[in-house]
CSV table of N, CA and C in Angstrom, one decimal:
chain,number,residue,atom,x,y,z
H,1,MET,N,117.3,-284.7,-21.2
H,1,MET,CA,117.8,-283.3,-20.6
H,1,MET,C,119.0,-283.6,-19.8
H,2,PRO,N,120.0,-282.8,-19.9
H,2,PRO,CA,121.2,-283.1,-19.0
H,2,PRO,C,120.9,-282.6,-17.6
H,3,TRP,N,121.7,-283.0,-16.6
H,3,TRP,CA,121.5,-282.7,-15.2
H,3,TRP,C,121.6,-281.2,-15.0
H,4,TRP,N,122.5,-280.5,-15.7
H,4,TRP,CA,122.7,-279.1,-15.5
H,4,TRP,C,121.5,-278.3,-15.9
H,5,GLY,N,120.7,-278.8,-16.9
H,5,GLY,CA,119.6,-278.0,-17.4
H,5,GLY,C,118.5,-278.1,-16.4
H,6,VAL,N,118.3,-279.3,-15.8
H,6,VAL,CA,117.3,-279.5,-14.6
H,6,VAL,C,117.7,-278.5,-13.5
H,7,LEU,N,118.9,-278.5,-13.1
H,7,LEU,CA,119.4,-277.7,-12.2
H,7,LEU,C,119.2,-276.2,-12.3
H,8,LEU,N,119.4,-275.8,-13.6
H,8,LEU,CA,119.1,-274.3,-13.9
H,8,LEU,C,117.6,-274.0,-13.8
H,9,ILE,N,116.8,-274.9,-14.3
H,9,ILE,CA,115.4,-274.7,-14.1
H,9,ILE,C,115.0,-274.6,-12.6
H,10,ILE,N,115.5,-275.4,-11.8
H,10,ILE,CA,115.2,-275.5,-10.4
H,10,ILE,C,115.7,-274.2,-9.7
H,11,LEU,N,116.9,-273.7,-10.1
H,11,LEU,CA,117.4,-272.4,-9.5
H,11,LEU,C,116.6,-271.3,-9.9
H,12,ALA,N,116.2,-271.3,-11.2
H,12,ALA,CA,115.4,-270.2,-11.7
H,12,ALA,C,114.0,-270.0,-10.9
H,13,ILE,N,113.3,-271.2,-10.8
H,13,ILE,CA,112.1,-271.2,-10.0
H,13,ILE,C,112.4,-270.8,-8.6
H,14,ALA,N,113.4,-271.3,-7.9
H,14,ALA,CA,113.7,-270.8,-6.6
H,14,ALA,C,114.0,-269.3,-6.4
H,15,GLY,N,114.7,-268.8,-7.5
H,15,GLY,CA,115.0,-267.4,-7.5
H,15,GLY,C,113.7,-266.5,-7.6
H,16,ILE,N,112.8,-267.0,-8.5
H,16,ILE,CA,111.5,-266.3,-8.7
H,16,ILE,C,110.7,-266.3,-7.4
H,17,ALA,N,110.7,-267.5,-6.7
H,17,ALA,CA,110.0,-267.6,-5.5
H,17,ALA,C,110.5,-266.8,-4.4
H,18,LEU,N,111.9,-266.7,-4.3
H,18,LEU,CA,112.5,-265.8,-3.3
H,18,LEU,C,112.2,-264.4,-3.6
H,19,PHE,N,112.2,-263.9,-4.8
H,19,PHE,CA,111.9,-262.6,-5.2
H,19,PHE,C,110.5,-262.2,-4.7
H,20,PHE,N,109.5,-263.0,-5.0
H,20,PHE,CA,108.1,-262.7,-4.7
H,20,PHE,C,108.0,-262.7,-3.1
H,21,LEU,N,108.7,-263.6,-2.4
H,21,LEU,CA,108.6,-263.6,-1.0
H,21,LEU,C,109.3,-262.4,-0.4
H,22,TYR,N,110.3,-261.9,-1.0
H,22,TYR,CA,111.0,-260.6,-0.5
H,22,TYR,C,110.0,-259.4,-0.7
H,23,ARG,N,109.4,-259.4,-1.9
H,23,ARG,CA,108.4,-258.2,-2.2
H,23,ARG,C,107.2,-258.3,-1.2
H,24,ALA,N,106.7,-259.5,-0.9
H,24,ALA,CA,105.6,-259.5,0.0
H,24,ALA,C,105.9,-259.2,1.5
H,25,GLY,N,107.2,-259.6,1.9
H,25,GLY,CA,107.7,-259.2,3.1
H,25,GLY,C,107.9,-257.8,3.3
H,26,LYS,N,108.4,-257.2,2.3
H,26,LYS,CA,108.7,-255.6,2.3
H,26,LYS,C,107.4,-255.0,2.3
H,27,LYS,N,106.4,-255.4,1.6
H,27,LYS,CA,105.0,-254.7,1.6
H,27,LYS,C,104.4,-254.9,3.0
H,28,ALA,N,104.4,-256.0,3.6
H,28,ALA,CA,103.9,-256.3,5.0
H,28,ALA,C,104.6,-255.3,5.9
H,29,GLN,N,106.0,-255.2,5.9
H,29,GLN,CA,106.8,-254.4,6.8
H,29,GLN,C,106.4,-253.0,6.6
H,30,ASP,N,106.1,-252.4,5.4
H,30,ASP,CA,105.7,-251.0,5.2
H,30,ASP,C,104.4,-250.7,5.7
H,31,LYS,N,103.5,-251.8,5.7
H,31,LYS,CA,102.1,-251.7,6.2
H,31,LYS,C,102.2,-251.6,7.7
H,32,ARG,N,103.1,-252.4,8.4
H,32,ARG,CA,103.2,-252.4,9.9
H,32,ARG,C,103.8,-251.1,10.2
H,33,ASP,N,104.8,-250.6,9.6
H,33,ASP,CA,105.4,-249.4,9.9
H,33,ASP,C,104.3,-248.1,9.9
H,34,GLU,N,103.4,-248.2,8.9
H,34,GLU,CA,102.4,-247.2,8.8
H,34,GLU,C,101.5,-247.3,10.0
H,35,GLN,N,101.1,-248.6,10.3
H,35,GLN,CA,100.1,-248.7,11.4
H,35,GLN,C,100.8,-248.3,12.8
H,36,MET,N,102.1,-248.6,12.9
H,36,MET,CA,102.7,-248.2,14.1
H,36,MET,C,102.8,-246.6,14.2
H,37,GLU,N,103.0,-245.9,13.2
H,37,GLU,CA,103.0,-244.5,13.2
H,37,GLU,C,101.6,-244.0,13.5
H,38,GLN,N,100.5,-244.6,13.1
H,38,GLN,CA,99.1,-244.2,13.5
H,38,GLN,C,98.9,-244.4,15.0
H,39,MET,N,99.4,-245.5,15.6
H,39,MET,CA,99.3,-245.9,17.0
H,39,MET,C,100.0,-244.9,17.8
H,40,GLU,N,101.2,-244.6,17.4
H,40,GLU,CA,102.1,-243.7,18.1
H,40,GLU,C,101.4,-242.3,18.2
H,41,ALA,N,100.7,-241.8,17.1
H,41,ALA,CA,100.0,-240.6,17.1
H,41,ALA,C,98.9,-240.5,18.0
H,42,ALA,N,98.3,-241.7,18.3
H,42,ALA,CA,96.9,-241.7,19.0
H,42,ALA,C,97.2,-242.2,20.5
H,43,LYS,N,98.4,-242.4,20.9
H,43,LYS,CA,98.7,-243.0,22.2
H,43,LYS,C,98.4,-242.0,23.4
H,44,GLN,N,98.0,-242.6,24.6
H,44,GLN,CA,97.8,-241.8,25.7
H,44,GLN,C,98.2,-242.6,26.9
H,45,THR,N,98.6,-241.9,28.0
H,45,THR,CA,99.0,-242.7,29.2
H,45,THR,C,97.9,-242.7,30.2
H,46,ILE,N,97.5,-243.9,30.7
H,46,ILE,CA,96.5,-244.0,31.7
H,46,ILE,C,97.0,-245.0,32.8
H,47,SER,N,96.4,-244.8,34.1
H,47,SER,CA,96.7,-245.6,35.1
H,47,SER,C,95.6,-246.7,35.3
H,48,MET,N,96.1,-247.9,35.4
H,48,MET,CA,95.1,-249.0,35.6
H,48,MET,C,95.6,-250.1,36.5
H,49,LEU,N,94.6,-250.9,37.0
H,49,LEU,CA,95.0,-252.0,37.9
H,49,LEU,C,94.7,-253.2,37.1
H,50,VAL,N,95.8,-254.0,37.0
H,50,VAL,CA,95.7,-255.3,36.1
H,50,VAL,C,95.0,-256.3,37.0
H,51,ILE,N,93.9,-256.8,36.4
H,51,ILE,CA,93.1,-257.9,37.2
H,51,ILE,C,93.6,-259.3,36.7
H,52,ASP,N,93.8,-259.5,35.4
H,52,ASP,CA,94.1,-260.8,34.8
H,52,ASP,C,94.8,-260.6,33.5
H,53,LYS,N,95.7,-261.6,33.1
H,53,LYS,CA,96.3,-261.6,31.8
H,53,LYS,C,96.4,-262.9,31.3
H,54,LYS,N,96.0,-263.2,30.1
H,54,LYS,CA,96.0,-264.6,29.5
H,54,LYS,C,96.3,-264.5,28.0
H,55,LYS,N,96.7,-265.5,27.4
H,55,LYS,CA,96.8,-265.7,25.9
H,55,LYS,C,95.6,-266.4,25.5
H,56,LEU,N,94.7,-265.8,24.8
H,56,LEU,CA,93.4,-266.4,24.4
H,56,LEU,C,93.1,-266.2,22.9
H,57,PRO,N,92.4,-267.1,22.3
H,57,PRO,CA,91.9,-266.8,20.9
H,57,PRO,C,91.0,-265.6,20.9
H,58,LEU,N,90.9,-264.9,19.9
H,58,LEU,CA,90.1,-263.7,19.7
H,58,LEU,C,88.7,-263.9,20.1
H,59,LYS,N,88.1,-265.1,19.6
H,59,LYS,CA,86.7,-265.3,19.9
H,59,LYS,C,86.4,-265.5,21.3
H,60,ASP,N,87.4,-266.0,22.2
H,60,ASP,CA,87.1,-266.3,23.6
H,60,ASP,C,87.7,-265.1,24.5
H,61,SER,N,88.1,-264.0,23.8
H,61,SER,CA,88.8,-263.0,24.6
H,61,SER,C,87.8,-262.0,25.4
H,62,GLY,N,86.6,-262.0,25.0
H,62,GLY,CA,85.6,-261.0,25.6
H,62,GLY,C,85.7,-259.7,25.0
H,63,LEU,N,86.3,-259.5,23.9
H,63,LEU,CA,86.4,-258.2,23.2
H,63,LEU,C,85.0,-258.0,22.5
H,64,PRO,N,84.6,-256.8,22.3
H,64,PRO,CA,83.3,-256.5,21.7
H,64,PRO,C,83.2,-257.2,20.2
H,65,GLN,N,82.0,-257.6,20.0
H,65,GLN,CA,81.7,-258.4,18.7
H,65,GLN,C,82.1,-257.5,17.6
H,66,MET,N,82.0,-256.3,17.6
H,66,MET,CA,82.4,-255.4,16.5
H,66,MET,C,83.9,-255.5,16.2
H,67,VAL,N,84.7,-255.6,17.2
H,67,VAL,CA,86.2,-255.8,17.0
H,67,VAL,C,86.4,-257.2,16.3
H,68,ILE,N,85.8,-258.2,16.9
H,68,ILE,CA,86.0,-259.5,16.2
H,68,ILE,C,85.5,-259.6,14.8
H,69,ASP,N,84.4,-259.0,14.5
H,69,ASP,CA,83.9,-258.9,13.1
H,69,ASP,C,84.8,-258.2,12.1
H,70,GLN,N,85.5,-257.2,12.7
H,70,GLN,CA,86.5,-256.5,11.8
H,70,GLN,C,87.9,-257.1,11.5
H,71,THR,N,88.1,-258.1,12.3
H,71,THR,CA,89.4,-258.9,12.2
H,71,THR,C,89.3,-259.9,11.1
H,72,PRO,N,90.3,-259.9,10.2
H,72,PRO,CA,90.3,-260.9,9.1
H,72,PRO,C,90.1,-262.3,9.7
H,73,LYS,N,89.5,-263.2,8.9
H,73,LYS,CA,89.2,-264.6,9.5
H,73,LYS,C,90.4,-265.4,9.8
H,74,ARG,N,91.5,-265.1,9.1
H,74,ARG,CA,92.7,-266.0,9.3
H,74,ARG,C,93.3,-265.7,10.7
H,75,TYR,N,93.0,-264.5,11.3
H,75,TYR,CA,93.5,-264.2,12.6
H,75,TYR,C,92.6,-264.4,13.8
H,76,ARG,N,91.4,-264.9,13.6
H,76,ARG,CA,90.4,-265.1,14.6
H,76,ARG,C,90.8,-266.2,15.5
H,77,ARG,N,91.5,-267.3,15.0
H,77,ARG,CA,91.8,-268.4,15.9
H,77,ARG,C,93.2,-268.3,16.6
H,78,GLN,N,93.9,-267.2,16.1
H,78,GLN,CA,95.3,-266.9,16.6
H,78,GLN,C,95.1,-266.5,18.1
H,79,LYS,N,96.0,-266.9,19.0
H,79,LYS,CA,96.0,-266.5,20.3
H,79,LYS,C,96.6,-265.1,20.5
H,80,LEU,N,96.0,-264.3,21.3
H,80,LEU,CA,96.4,-263.0,21.6
H,80,LEU,C,96.7,-262.7,23.0
H,81,PRO,N,97.6,-261.9,23.4
H,81,PRO,CA,97.9,-261.5,24.8
H,81,PRO,C,96.8,-260.6,25.3
H,82,ILE,N,95.9,-261.1,26.1
H,82,ILE,CA,94.7,-260.3,26.5
H,82,ILE,C,95.0,-259.9,27.9
H,83,VAL,N,94.6,-258.6,28.3
H,83,VAL,CA,94.8,-258.2,29.6
H,83,VAL,C,93.5,-257.6,30.0
H,84,LYS,N,93.0,-258.0,31.2
H,84,LYS,CA,91.8,-257.5,31.8
H,84,LYS,C,92.2,-256.5,32.9
H,85,ALA,N,91.8,-255.2,32.8
H,85,ALA,CA,92.2,-254.2,33.8
H,85,ALA,C,91.1,-253.3,34.2
H,86,LYS,N,91.2,-252.7,35.3
H,86,LYS,CA,90.3,-251.7,35.9
H,86,LYS,C,90.8,-250.3,35.5
H,87,VAL,N,90.2,-249.6,34.6
H,87,VAL,CA,90.7,-248.3,34.3
H,87,VAL,C,89.6,-247.3,34.8
H,88,GLY,N,89.9,-246.6,35.9
H,88,GLY,CA,88.9,-245.7,36.5
H,88,GLY,C,87.9,-246.6,37.2
H,89,SER,N,86.7,-246.4,36.9
H,89,SER,CA,85.7,-247.3,37.4
H,89,SER,C,85.2,-248.4,36.5
H,90,LYS,N,85.7,-248.5,35.2
H,90,LYS,CA,85.4,-249.5,34.2
H,90,LYS,C,86.4,-250.6,34.2
H,91,ILE,N,85.9,-251.8,34.0
H,91,ILE,CA,86.8,-252.9,33.7
H,91,ILE,C,86.8,-253.1,32.2
H,92,MET,N,88.1,-253.0,31.6
H,92,MET,CA,88.3,-253.1,30.2
H,92,MET,C,89.1,-254.3,29.8
H,93,ILE,N,88.9,-254.7,28.5
H,93,ILE,CA,89.7,-255.8,28.0
H,93,ILE,C,90.6,-255.2,26.9
H,94,LEU,N,91.9,-255.4,27.1
H,94,LEU,CA,92.8,-254.8,26.2
H,94,LEU,C,93.8,-255.8,25.6
H,95,ILE,N,94.4,-255.5,24.5
H,95,ILE,CA,95.3,-256.4,23.9
H,95,ILE,C,96.7,-255.8,24.1
H,96,ALA,N,97.6,-256.5,24.6
H,96,ALA,CA,99.0,-256.1,24.8
H,96,ALA,C,100.0,-256.5,23.7
H,97,GLU,N,100.9,-255.7,23.5
H,97,GLU,CA,102.0,-256.1,22.6
H,97,GLU,C,102.7,-257.3,23.1
H,98,PRO,N,103.2,-258.3,22.4
H,98,PRO,CA,103.8,-259.5,22.9
H,98,PRO,C,105.0,-259.2,23.8
H,99,GLU,N,105.9,-258.1,23.6
H,99,GLU,CA,107.0,-257.8,24.4
H,99,GLU,C,106.5,-257.3,25.7
H,100,VAL,N,105.5,-256.5,25.7
H,100,VAL,CA,105.0,-255.9,26.9
H,100,VAL,C,104.3,-256.8,27.8
H,101,PHE,N,103.6,-257.9,27.3
H,101,PHE,CA,102.7,-258.7,27.9
H,101,PHE,C,103.5,-259.5,29.2
H,102,ASP,N,104.8,-259.8,28.8
H,102,ASP,CA,105.5,-260.6,29.8
H,102,ASP,C,106.0,-259.8,31.0
H,103,ILE,N,106.0,-258.5,30.9
H,103,ILE,CA,106.5,-257.6,32.1
H,103,ILE,C,105.2,-257.0,32.9
H,104,ILE,N,104.0,-257.2,32.4
H,104,ILE,CA,102.9,-256.7,33.0
H,104,ILE,C,102.6,-257.5,34.3
H,105,PRO,N,102.6,-256.9,35.5
H,105,PRO,CA,102.5,-257.6,36.8
H,105,PRO,C,100.9,-257.8,37.1
H,106,LEU,N,100.6,-258.9,37.7
H,106,LEU,CA,99.2,-259.1,38.0
H,106,LEU,C,98.9,-258.5,39.3
H,107,LYS,N,97.7,-258.0,39.5
H,107,LYS,CA,97.1,-257.4,40.8
H,107,LYS,C,98.0,-256.2,41.2
H,108,LYS,N,98.5,-255.5,40.2
H,108,LYS,CA,99.3,-254.3,40.6
H,108,LYS,C,98.8,-253.1,39.8
H,109,GLU,N,99.1,-251.9,40.3
H,109,GLU,CA,98.6,-250.8,39.5
H,109,GLU,C,99.8,-250.3,38.7
H,110,VAL,N,99.5,-250.0,37.4
H,110,VAL,CA,100.6,-249.5,36.4
H,110,VAL,C,100.2,-248.4,35.7
H,111,LYS,N,101.1,-247.7,35.1
H,111,LYS,CA,100.8,-246.6,34.1
H,111,LYS,C,101.2,-247.2,32.8
H,112,ALA,N,100.2,-247.3,31.9
H,112,ALA,CA,100.3,-247.9,30.6
H,112,ALA,C,100.0,-246.9,29.5
H,113,THR,N,100.9,-247.0,28.5
H,113,THR,CA,100.7,-246.2,27.3
H,113,THR,C,99.7,-247.0,26.3
H,114,VAL,N,98.6,-246.5,26.2
H,114,VAL,CA,97.5,-247.2,25.4
H,114,VAL,C,97.1,-246.4,24.1
H,115,SER,N,96.9,-247.2,23.1
H,115,SER,CA,96.4,-246.6,21.8
H,115,SER,C,95.2,-247.4,21.4
H,116,GLY,N,94.0,-247.0,21.7
H,116,GLY,CA,92.8,-247.7,21.4
H,116,GLY,C,92.7,-248.9,22.4
H,117,LEU,N,92.7,-250.1,21.8
H,117,LEU,CA,92.6,-251.3,22.6
H,117,LEU,C,94.1,-251.9,22.9
H,118,TYR,N,95.1,-251.3,22.5
H,118,TYR,CA,96.4,-251.8,22.5
H,118,TYR,C,97.2,-251.2,23.5
H,119,ILE,N,97.9,-252.1,24.3
H,119,ILE,CA,98.8,-251.6,25.4
H,119,ILE,C,100.2,-251.6,24.7
H,120,LEU,N,100.8,-250.4,24.5
H,120,LEU,CA,102.1,-250.3,23.8
H,120,LEU,C,103.3,-250.3,24.9
H,121,ASP,N,103.1,-249.8,26.1
H,121,ASP,CA,104.2,-249.8,27.0
H,121,ASP,C,103.6,-249.8,28.4
H,122,VAL,N,104.4,-250.2,29.3
H,122,VAL,CA,104.0,-250.3,30.8
H,122,VAL,C,105.1,-249.8,31.7
H,123,LYS,N,104.7,-249.0,32.7
H,123,LYS,CA,105.6,-248.5,33.8
H,123,LYS,C,104.9,-248.7,35.1
H,124,GLY,N,105.8,-248.9,36.1
H,124,GLY,CA,105.2,-249.0,37.4
H,124,GLY,C,104.6,-247.7,37.9
H,125,ALA,N,103.5,-247.7,38.5
H,125,ALA,CA,102.8,-246.6,39.0
H,125,ALA,C,103.5,-246.0,40.3
H,126,ARG,N,104.1,-246.9,41.1
H,126,ARG,CA,104.8,-246.4,42.3
H,126,ARG,C,106.2,-247.0,42.2
H,127,GLY,N,107.1,-246.4,41.4
H,127,GLY,CA,108.4,-247.0,41.3
H,127,GLY,C,108.6,-248.0,40.2
H,128,ALA,N,109.6,-248.8,40.2
H,128,ALA,CA,109.9,-249.8,39.1
H,128,ALA,C,109.0,-251.0,39.2
H,129,LEU,N,108.7,-251.7,38.1
H,129,LEU,CA,108.0,-252.8,38.0
H,129,LEU,C,108.8,-253.9,38.7
H,130,PRO,N,108.1,-254.8,39.5
H,130,PRO,CA,108.8,-255.9,40.1
H,130,PRO,C,109.4,-256.9,39.1
H,131,VAL,N,110.6,-257.4,39.3
H,131,VAL,CA,111.2,-258.3,38.4
H,131,VAL,C,110.5,-259.7,38.5
H,132,GLN,N,110.0,-260.2,37.4
H,132,GLN,CA,109.4,-261.4,37.3
H,132,GLN,C,110.3,-262.6,37.1
H,133,PRO,N,110.1,-263.7,37.7
H,133,PRO,CA,111.1,-264.9,37.5
H,133,PRO,C,111.0,-265.4,36.1
H,134,ASP,N,112.1,-265.8,35.5
H,134,ASP,CA,112.1,-266.4,34.3
H,134,ASP,C,111.2,-267.7,34.2
H,135,VAL,N,110.3,-267.8,33.3
H,135,VAL,CA,109.4,-268.9,33.2
H,135,VAL,C,110.1,-269.9,32.2
H,136,LYS,N,110.4,-271.1,32.6
H,136,LYS,CA,111.1,-272.0,31.7
H,136,LYS,C,110.1,-272.5,30.7
H,137,LYS,N,110.5,-272.4,29.4
H,137,LYS,CA,109.6,-272.9,28.4
H,137,LYS,C,109.6,-274.4,28.3
H,138,LYS,N,108.4,-275.0,27.9
H,138,LYS,CA,108.2,-276.4,27.8
H,138,LYS,C,109.1,-276.8,26.6
H,139,GLU,N,109.8,-277.9,26.8
H,139,GLU,CA,110.7,-278.5,25.8
H,139,GLU,C,109.9,-279.2,24.8
H,140,GLY,N,110.2,-278.9,23.5
H,140,GLY,CA,109.4,-279.6,22.5
H,140,GLY,C,109.8,-281.1,22.3
H,141,TRP,N,109.0,-281.8,21.5
H,141,TRP,CA,109.3,-283.3,21.3
H,141,TRP,C,110.5,-283.4,20.5
H,142,PHE,N,110.8,-282.5,19.6
H,142,PHE,CA,111.9,-282.7,18.7
H,142,PHE,C,113.2,-282.5,19.4
H,143,SER,N,113.3,-281.5,20.3
H,143,SER,CA,114.5,-281.4,21.1
H,143,SER,C,114.7,-282.5,22.1
H,144,ARG,N,113.5,-283.1,22.7
H,144,ARG,CA,113.7,-284.2,23.5
H,144,ARG,C,114.2,-285.4,22.7
H,145,LEU,N,113.8,-285.6,21.5
H,145,LEU,CA,114.3,-286.7,20.7
H,145,LEU,C,115.7,-286.5,20.4
H,146,LEU,N,116.1,-285.3,20.1
H,146,LEU,CA,117.6,-285.1,19.9
H,146,LEU,C,118.4,-285.5,21.1
H,147,LYS,N,117.9,-285.0,22.2
H,147,LYS,CA,118.6,-285.4,23.6
H,147,LYS,C,118.8,-286.9,23.7
H,148,LYS,N,117.7,-287.6,23.4
H,148,LYS,CA,117.8,-289.0,23.5
H,148,LYS,C,118.8,-289.6,22.6
H,149,GLY,N,118.8,-289.1,21.4
H,149,GLY,CA,119.7,-289.5,20.4
H,149,GLY,C,121.2,-289.3,20.8
H,150,ARG,N,121.4,-288.2,21.5
H,150,ARG,CA,122.8,-287.9,21.9
H,150,ARG,C,123.2,-288.6,23.2
H,151,GLY,N,122.2,-289.3,23.8
H,151,GLY,CA,122.5,-290.0,25.1
H,151,GLY,C,122.3,-289.2,26.4
H,152,GLU,N,121.8,-288.0,26.2
H,152,GLU,CA,121.6,-287.1,27.4
H,152,GLU,C,120.3,-287.6,28.1
H,153,ALA,N,120.3,-287.2,29.4
H,153,ALA,CA,119.0,-287.7,30.1
H,153,ALA,C,117.9,-286.8,29.7
């Protein structure tokens, strides 16, 4: 078989794979959009005192067992942004959106937009939220290896 025949077969397989990946991504995006619409419809604003926030696996988060059982098995070991807060006289465990998790202040009272167990948005209860210092991310081993290769310290 000539080289161009093999190349055509590889390109055809790659094209089919890309098509199926595109369709799966489109389907997942549509599902997420539908879920976000439902969350927007059920949201409410509450005042809460943030006690603690951590990224924990679902099984270690302290959420009710019913919530853990309803979660698909492939997501149970994934780390989620968990917030422990005092709402009224109850202490609740909530799941924050990843973008919101970074701006939630510890040991402060905030007004949060909540839909079920999810924190969708956070505002300061008494004025603006305090600006948090940028946390420097840990450098990966591959980027350290590249720096060594370039002769950087």
